[in-house]
Tab-separated table of C-alpha atoms and ligand atoms in Angstrom:
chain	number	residue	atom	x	y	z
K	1	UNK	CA	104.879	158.904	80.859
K	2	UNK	CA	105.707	156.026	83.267
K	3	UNK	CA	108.058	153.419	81.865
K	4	UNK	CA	105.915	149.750	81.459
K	5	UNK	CA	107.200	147.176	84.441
K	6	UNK	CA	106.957	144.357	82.470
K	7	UNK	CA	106.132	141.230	84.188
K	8	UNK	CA	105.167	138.746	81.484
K	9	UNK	CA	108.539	139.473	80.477
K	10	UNK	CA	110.382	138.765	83.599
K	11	UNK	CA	108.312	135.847	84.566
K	12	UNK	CA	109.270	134.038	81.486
K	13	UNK	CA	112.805	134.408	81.727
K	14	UNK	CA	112.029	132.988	85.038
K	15	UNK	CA	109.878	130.405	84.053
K	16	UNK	CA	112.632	129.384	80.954
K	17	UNK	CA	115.787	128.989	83.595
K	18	UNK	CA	113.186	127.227	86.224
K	19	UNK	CA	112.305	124.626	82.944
K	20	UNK	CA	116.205	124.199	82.008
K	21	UNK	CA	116.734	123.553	85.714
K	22	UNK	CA	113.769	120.722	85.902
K	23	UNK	CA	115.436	119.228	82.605
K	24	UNK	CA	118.481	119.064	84.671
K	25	UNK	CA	116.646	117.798	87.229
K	26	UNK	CA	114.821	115.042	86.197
K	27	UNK	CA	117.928	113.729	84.171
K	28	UNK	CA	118.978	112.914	87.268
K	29	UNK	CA	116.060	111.406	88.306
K	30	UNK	CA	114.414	114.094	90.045
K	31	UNK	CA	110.463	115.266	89.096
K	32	UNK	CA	109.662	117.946	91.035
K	33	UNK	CA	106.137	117.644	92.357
K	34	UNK	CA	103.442	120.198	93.317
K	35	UNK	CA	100.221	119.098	95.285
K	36	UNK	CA	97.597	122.031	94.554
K	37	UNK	CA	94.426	121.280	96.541
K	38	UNK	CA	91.246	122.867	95.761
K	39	UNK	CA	88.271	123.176	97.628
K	40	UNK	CA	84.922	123.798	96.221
K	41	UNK	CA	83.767	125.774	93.533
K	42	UNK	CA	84.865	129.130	93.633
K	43	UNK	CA	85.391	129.959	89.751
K	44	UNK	CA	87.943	132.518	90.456
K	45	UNK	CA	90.003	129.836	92.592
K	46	UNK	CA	89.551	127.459	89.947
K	47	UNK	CA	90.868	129.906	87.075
K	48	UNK	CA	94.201	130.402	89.444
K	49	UNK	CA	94.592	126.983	89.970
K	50	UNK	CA	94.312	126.272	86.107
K	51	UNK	CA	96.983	129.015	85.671
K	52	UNK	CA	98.949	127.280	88.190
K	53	UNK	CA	98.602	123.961	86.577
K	54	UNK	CA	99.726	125.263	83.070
K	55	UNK	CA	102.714	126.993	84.624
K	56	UNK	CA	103.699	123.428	86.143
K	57	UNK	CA	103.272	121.634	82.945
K	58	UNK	CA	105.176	124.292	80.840
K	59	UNK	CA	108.337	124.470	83.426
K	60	UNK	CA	108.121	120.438	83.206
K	61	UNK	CA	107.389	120.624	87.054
K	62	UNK	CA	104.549	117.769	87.623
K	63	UNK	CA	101.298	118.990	88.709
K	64	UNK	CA	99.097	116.853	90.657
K	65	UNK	CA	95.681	118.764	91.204
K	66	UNK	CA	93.391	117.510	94.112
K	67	UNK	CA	89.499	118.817	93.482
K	68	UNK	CA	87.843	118.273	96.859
K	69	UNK	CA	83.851	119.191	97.144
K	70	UNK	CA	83.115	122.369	99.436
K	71	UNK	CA	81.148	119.894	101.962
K	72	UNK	CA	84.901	118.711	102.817
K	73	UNK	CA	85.367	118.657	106.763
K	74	UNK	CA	88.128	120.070	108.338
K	75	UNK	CA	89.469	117.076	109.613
K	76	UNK	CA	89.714	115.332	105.972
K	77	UNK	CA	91.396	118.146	104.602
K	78	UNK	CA	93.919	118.126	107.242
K	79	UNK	CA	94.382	114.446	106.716
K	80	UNK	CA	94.671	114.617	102.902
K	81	UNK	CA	97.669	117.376	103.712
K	82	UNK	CA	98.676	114.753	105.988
K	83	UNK	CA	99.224	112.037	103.612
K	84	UNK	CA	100.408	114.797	100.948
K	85	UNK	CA	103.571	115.568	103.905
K	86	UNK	CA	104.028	111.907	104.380
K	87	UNK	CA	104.209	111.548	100.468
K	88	UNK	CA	108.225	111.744	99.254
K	89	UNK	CA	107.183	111.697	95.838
K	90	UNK	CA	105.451	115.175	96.563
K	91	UNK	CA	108.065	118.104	97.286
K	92	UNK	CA	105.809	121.050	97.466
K	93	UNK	CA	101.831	121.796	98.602
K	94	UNK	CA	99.880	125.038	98.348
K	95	UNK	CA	96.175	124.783	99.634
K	96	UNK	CA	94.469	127.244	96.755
K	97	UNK	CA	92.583	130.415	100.178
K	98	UNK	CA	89.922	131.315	100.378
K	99	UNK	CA	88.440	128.015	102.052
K	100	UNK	CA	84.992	127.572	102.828
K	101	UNK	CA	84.010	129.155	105.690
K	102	UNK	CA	83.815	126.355	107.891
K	103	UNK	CA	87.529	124.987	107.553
K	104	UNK	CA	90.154	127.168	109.424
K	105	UNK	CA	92.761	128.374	106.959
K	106	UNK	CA	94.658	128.950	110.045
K	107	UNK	CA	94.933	125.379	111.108
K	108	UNK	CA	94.880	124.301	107.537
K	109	UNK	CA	98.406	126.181	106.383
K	110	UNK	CA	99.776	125.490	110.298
K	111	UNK	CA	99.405	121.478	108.820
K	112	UNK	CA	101.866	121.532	106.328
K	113	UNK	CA	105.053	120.174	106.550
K	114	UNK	CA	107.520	123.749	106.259
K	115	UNK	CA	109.477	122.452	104.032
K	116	UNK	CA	106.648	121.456	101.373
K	117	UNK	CA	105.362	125.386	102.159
K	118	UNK	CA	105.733	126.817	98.914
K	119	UNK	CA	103.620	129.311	99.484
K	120	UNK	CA	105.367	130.313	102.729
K	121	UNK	CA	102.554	130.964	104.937
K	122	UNK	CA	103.130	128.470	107.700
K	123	UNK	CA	103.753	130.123	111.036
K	124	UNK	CA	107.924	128.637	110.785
K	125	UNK	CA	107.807	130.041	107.108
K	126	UNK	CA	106.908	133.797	108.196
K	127	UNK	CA	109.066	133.730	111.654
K	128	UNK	CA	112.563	133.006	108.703
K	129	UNK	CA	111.177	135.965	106.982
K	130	UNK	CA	111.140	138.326	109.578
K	131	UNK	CA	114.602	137.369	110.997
K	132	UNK	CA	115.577	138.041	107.368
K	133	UNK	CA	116.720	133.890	107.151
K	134	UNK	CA	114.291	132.116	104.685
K	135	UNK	CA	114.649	129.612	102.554
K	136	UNK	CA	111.161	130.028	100.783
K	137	UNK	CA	109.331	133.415	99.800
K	138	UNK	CA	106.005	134.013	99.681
K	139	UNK	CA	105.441	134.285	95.763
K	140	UNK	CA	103.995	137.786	95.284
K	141	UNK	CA	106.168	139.897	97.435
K	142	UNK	CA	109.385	137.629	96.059
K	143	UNK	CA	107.975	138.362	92.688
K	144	UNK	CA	107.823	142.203	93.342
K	145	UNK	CA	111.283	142.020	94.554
K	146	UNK	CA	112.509	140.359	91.577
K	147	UNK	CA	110.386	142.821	89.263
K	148	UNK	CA	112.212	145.681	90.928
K	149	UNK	CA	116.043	143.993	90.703
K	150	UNK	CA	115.449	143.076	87.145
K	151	UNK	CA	114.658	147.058	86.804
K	152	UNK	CA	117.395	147.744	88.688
K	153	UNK	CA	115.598	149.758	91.340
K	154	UNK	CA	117.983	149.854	94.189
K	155	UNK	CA	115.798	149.273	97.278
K	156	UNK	CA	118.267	150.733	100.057
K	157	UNK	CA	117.711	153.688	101.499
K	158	UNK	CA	114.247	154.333	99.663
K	159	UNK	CA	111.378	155.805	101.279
K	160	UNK	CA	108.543	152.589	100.628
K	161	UNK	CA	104.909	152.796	101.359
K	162	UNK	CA	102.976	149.514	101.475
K	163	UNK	CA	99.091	149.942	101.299
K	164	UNK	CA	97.787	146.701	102.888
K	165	UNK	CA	98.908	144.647	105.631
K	166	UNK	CA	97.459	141.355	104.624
K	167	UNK	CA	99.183	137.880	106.034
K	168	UNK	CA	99.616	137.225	101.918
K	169	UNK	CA	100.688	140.345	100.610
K	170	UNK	CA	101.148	143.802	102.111
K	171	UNK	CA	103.092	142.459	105.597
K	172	UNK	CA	105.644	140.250	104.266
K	173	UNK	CA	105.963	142.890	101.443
K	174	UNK	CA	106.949	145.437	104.109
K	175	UNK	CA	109.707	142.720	105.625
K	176	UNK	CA	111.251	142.251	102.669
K	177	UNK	CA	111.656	145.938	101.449
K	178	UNK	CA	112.753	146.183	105.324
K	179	UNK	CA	115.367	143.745	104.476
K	180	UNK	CA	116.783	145.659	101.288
K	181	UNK	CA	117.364	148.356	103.891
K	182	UNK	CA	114.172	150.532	102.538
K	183	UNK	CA	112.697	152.712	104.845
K	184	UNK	CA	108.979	151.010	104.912
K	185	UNK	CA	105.755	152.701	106.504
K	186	UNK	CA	102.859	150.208	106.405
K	187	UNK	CA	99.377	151.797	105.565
K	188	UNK	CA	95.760	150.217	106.326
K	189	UNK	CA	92.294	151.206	106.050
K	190	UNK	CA	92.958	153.118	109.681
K	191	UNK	CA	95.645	155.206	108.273
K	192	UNK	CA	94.922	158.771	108.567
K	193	UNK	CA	95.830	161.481	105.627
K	194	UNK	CA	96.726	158.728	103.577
K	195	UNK	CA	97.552	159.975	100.602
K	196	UNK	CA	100.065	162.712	102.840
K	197	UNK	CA	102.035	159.492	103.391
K	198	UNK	CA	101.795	157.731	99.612
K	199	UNK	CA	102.891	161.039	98.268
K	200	UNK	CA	106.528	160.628	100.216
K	201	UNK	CA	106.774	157.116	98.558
K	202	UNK	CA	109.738	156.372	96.317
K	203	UNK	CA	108.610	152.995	95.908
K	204	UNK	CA	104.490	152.642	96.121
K	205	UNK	CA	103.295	149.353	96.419
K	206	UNK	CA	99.589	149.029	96.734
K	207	UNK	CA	98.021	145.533	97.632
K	208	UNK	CA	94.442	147.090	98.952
K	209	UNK	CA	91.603	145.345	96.449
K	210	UNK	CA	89.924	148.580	95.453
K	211	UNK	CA	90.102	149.427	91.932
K	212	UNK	CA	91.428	152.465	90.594
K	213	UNK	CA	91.664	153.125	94.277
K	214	UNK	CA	95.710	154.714	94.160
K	215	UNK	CA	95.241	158.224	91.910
K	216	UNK	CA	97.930	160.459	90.276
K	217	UNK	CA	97.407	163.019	93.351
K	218	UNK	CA	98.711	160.477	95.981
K	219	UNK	CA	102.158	159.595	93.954
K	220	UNK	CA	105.024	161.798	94.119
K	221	UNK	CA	106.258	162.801	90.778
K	222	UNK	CA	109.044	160.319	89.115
K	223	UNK	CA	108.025	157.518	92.243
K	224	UNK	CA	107.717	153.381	91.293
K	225	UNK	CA	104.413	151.963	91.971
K	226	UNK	CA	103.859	148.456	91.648
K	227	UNK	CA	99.756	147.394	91.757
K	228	UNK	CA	99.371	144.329	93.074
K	229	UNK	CA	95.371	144.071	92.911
K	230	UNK	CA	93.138	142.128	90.659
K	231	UNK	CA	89.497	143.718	90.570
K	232	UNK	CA	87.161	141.944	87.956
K	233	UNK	CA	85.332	145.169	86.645
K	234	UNK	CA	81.409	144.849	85.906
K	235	UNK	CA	82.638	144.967	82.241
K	236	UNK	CA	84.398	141.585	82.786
K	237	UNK	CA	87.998	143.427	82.503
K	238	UNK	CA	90.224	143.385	85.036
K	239	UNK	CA	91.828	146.561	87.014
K	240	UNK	CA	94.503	146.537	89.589
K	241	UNK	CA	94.165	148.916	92.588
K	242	UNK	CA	95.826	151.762	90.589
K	243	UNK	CA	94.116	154.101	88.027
K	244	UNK	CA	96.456	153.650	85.528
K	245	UNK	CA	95.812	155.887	83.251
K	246	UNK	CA	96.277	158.830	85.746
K	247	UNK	CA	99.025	157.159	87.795
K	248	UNK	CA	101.381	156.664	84.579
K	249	UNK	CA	101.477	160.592	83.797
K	250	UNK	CA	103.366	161.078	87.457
K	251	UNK	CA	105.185	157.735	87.619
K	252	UNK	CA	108.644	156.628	86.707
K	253	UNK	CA	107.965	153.130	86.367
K	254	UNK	CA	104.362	151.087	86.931
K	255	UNK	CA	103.196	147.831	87.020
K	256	UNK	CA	100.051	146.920	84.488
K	257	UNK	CA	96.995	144.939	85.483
K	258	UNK	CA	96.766	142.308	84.116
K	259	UNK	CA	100.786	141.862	82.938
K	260	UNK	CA	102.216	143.248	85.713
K	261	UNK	CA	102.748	141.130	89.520
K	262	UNK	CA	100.063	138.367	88.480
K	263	UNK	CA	102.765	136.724	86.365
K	264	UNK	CA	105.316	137.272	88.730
K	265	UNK	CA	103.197	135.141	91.468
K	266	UNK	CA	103.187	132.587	89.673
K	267	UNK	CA	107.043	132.426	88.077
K	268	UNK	CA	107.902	132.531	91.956
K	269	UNK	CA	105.821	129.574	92.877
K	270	UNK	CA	107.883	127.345	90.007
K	271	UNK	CA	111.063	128.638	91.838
K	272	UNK	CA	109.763	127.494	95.364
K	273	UNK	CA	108.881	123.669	93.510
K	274	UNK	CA	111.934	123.469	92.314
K	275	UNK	CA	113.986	124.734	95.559
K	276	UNK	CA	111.899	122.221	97.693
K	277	UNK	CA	112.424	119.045	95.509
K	278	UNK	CA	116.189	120.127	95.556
K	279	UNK	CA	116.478	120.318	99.041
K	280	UNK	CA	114.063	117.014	99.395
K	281	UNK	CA	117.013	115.310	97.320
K	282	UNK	CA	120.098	116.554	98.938
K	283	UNK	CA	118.517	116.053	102.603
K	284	UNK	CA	118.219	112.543	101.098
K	285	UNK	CA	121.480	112.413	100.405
K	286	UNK	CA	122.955	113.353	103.238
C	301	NDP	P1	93.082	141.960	101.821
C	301	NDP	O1	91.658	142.283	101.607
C	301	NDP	O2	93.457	140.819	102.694
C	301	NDP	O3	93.817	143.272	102.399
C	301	NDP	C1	93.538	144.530	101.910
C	301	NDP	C2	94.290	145.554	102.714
C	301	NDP	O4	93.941	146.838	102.225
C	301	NDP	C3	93.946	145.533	104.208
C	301	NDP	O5	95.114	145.593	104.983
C	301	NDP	C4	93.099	146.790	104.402
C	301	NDP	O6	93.271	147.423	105.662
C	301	NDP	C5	93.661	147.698	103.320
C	301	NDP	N1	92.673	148.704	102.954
C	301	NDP	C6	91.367	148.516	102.616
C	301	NDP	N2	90.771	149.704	102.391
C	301	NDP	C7	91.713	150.663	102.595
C	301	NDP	C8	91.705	152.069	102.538
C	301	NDP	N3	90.591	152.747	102.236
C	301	NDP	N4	92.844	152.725	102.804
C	301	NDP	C9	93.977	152.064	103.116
C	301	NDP	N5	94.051	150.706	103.193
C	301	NDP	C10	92.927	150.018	102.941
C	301	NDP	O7	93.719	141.796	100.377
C	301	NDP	P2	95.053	141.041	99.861
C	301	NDP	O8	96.255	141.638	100.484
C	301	NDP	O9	94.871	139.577	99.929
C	301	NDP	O10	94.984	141.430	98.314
C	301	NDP	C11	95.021	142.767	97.873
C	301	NDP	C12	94.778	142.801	96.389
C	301	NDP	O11	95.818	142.085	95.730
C	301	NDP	C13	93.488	142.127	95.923
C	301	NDP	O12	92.990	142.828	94.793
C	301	NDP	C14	93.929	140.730	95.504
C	301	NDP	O13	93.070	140.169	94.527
C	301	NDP	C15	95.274	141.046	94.923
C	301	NDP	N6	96.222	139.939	94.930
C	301	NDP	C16	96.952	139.762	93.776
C	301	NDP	C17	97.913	138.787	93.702
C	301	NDP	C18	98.706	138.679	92.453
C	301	NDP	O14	99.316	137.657	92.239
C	301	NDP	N7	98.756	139.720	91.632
C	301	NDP	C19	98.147	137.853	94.814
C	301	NDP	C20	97.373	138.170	96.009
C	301	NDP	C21	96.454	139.172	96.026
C	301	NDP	P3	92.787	146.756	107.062
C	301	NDP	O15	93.816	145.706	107.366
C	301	NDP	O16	92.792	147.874	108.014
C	301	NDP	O17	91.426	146.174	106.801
């Protein structure tokens, strides 16, 4: 039987040294700041941004939420983030995707200022990553890294299969295994005799959105899989993109869903407040 990855675990050792680092912090003065802007009325948006808020307010970090109607234009949202990069008070800004389909996420994320991205999407954000010279992560890769050092899974060397080559997830998952010297092969929904290639996977990570879609046939016996998906099943229950029950029989060591990466996201997002307001100050400084 697989050993548990345990990410609620993890993330709140991380989220306990991020909130003794805020103290610290704002003894000095200091409040780190994080701009979360919503638009419209998705409920499953909303429910992350909630969870991001409460994460904020446990860690100390101040939250300042900003609820904008789905009719928003384009050109209002990009002024809000305007005003929101102008804002000194404000040290990081994460625009909650999807956005309605008339507002272009691309132009959206390219409007923030880099060094407020702490969601590390901006087009300067990604280009550190891939020359291996970032200063912020995008939270759910970074979190999967950190979920594999604090198991002490030595990435170097390892054979690592990504499913999913989103912007968000399964590319800047592959640079960063590519980084810890792994030896990465990126799969999509194009990939032929996929499970041929999951089965040579050390480390499996699977970021696809299908439930249950990874079974214990495509995992090579003893391999790390981390499940990145959420999938809300019809009996209100949520399943990553693993069959767990299967997947844990040939498995070393596997993430849960829910308990598993979802944590993690979030943990990493504290880190990449605190960073920015950190960096706001000493570039004030100096
Ligand atoms: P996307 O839908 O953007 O990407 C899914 C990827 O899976 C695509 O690259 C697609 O390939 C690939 N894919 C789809 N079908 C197949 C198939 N049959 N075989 C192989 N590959 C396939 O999803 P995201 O990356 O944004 O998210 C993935 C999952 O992770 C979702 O469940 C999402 O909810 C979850 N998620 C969880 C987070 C967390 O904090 N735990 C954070 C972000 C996401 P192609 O490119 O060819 O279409």
């Amino acid at each position: 039987m697989a050993k548990i990855i345990d990410g609620k675990l993890v993330s709140a050792s991380i989220r306990a040294s991020v909130a003794d680092e805020v103290k610290a912090l704002r003894e000095n003065g200091i409040c780190p700041t994080l701009a979360v802007i919503l638009v419209g009325d998705d409920p499953a948006s909303a429910v992350y941004v909630r969870n991001k808020q409460k994460a904020c307010i446990e860690t100390g970090i101040e939250p300042i939420q900003i609820t904008l109607p789905k009719e928003t234009t384009e050109s209002e949202l990009l002024s809000k983030i305007d005003e929101l990069n102008r804002d000194s008070k404000i040290h990081g800004i994460l625009v909650q995707l999807p956005l309605p389909e008339h507002i272009s996420e691309e132009k959206v994320i390219s409007k923030i200022n880099p060094e407020k991205d702490v969601d590390a999407f901006t087009h300067e954000s990604v280009g550190r990553i891939v020359e291996g010279k970032y200063s912020f992560l995008p939270c759910t890769p970074a979190g999967i890294m950190k979920l594999l050092e604090y198991y002490e899974i030595d990435v170097a060397g390892k054979e690592c299969v990504v499913i999913g080559r989103s912007n968000i997830v399964g590319k800047p998952m592959a640079l960063l295994l590519l980084n810890a010297s792994g030896t990465v092969t990126v799969c999509h929904s194009k990939t032929k005799n996929l499970s041929e290639v999951t089965k040579r996977a050390d480390i499996l990570i699977v970021a696809v959105g299908k439930a249950k879609f990874v079974t214990a046939d495509m995992v090579k016996e003893g391999a790390v899989v981390v499940d990145v998906g959420i999938n809300r099943m019809p009996d209100g229950k949520l399943a990553g993109d693993v069959d767990f029950d299967s997947v844990s029989s040939v498995a070393s060591l596997l993430t849960p869903v829910p308990g598993g990466v979802g944590p993690m996201t979030i943990a990493m997002l504290m880190c990449n407040t605190v960073f920015a307001a950190k960096r706001a100050h000493n570039n004030k400084k100096a």
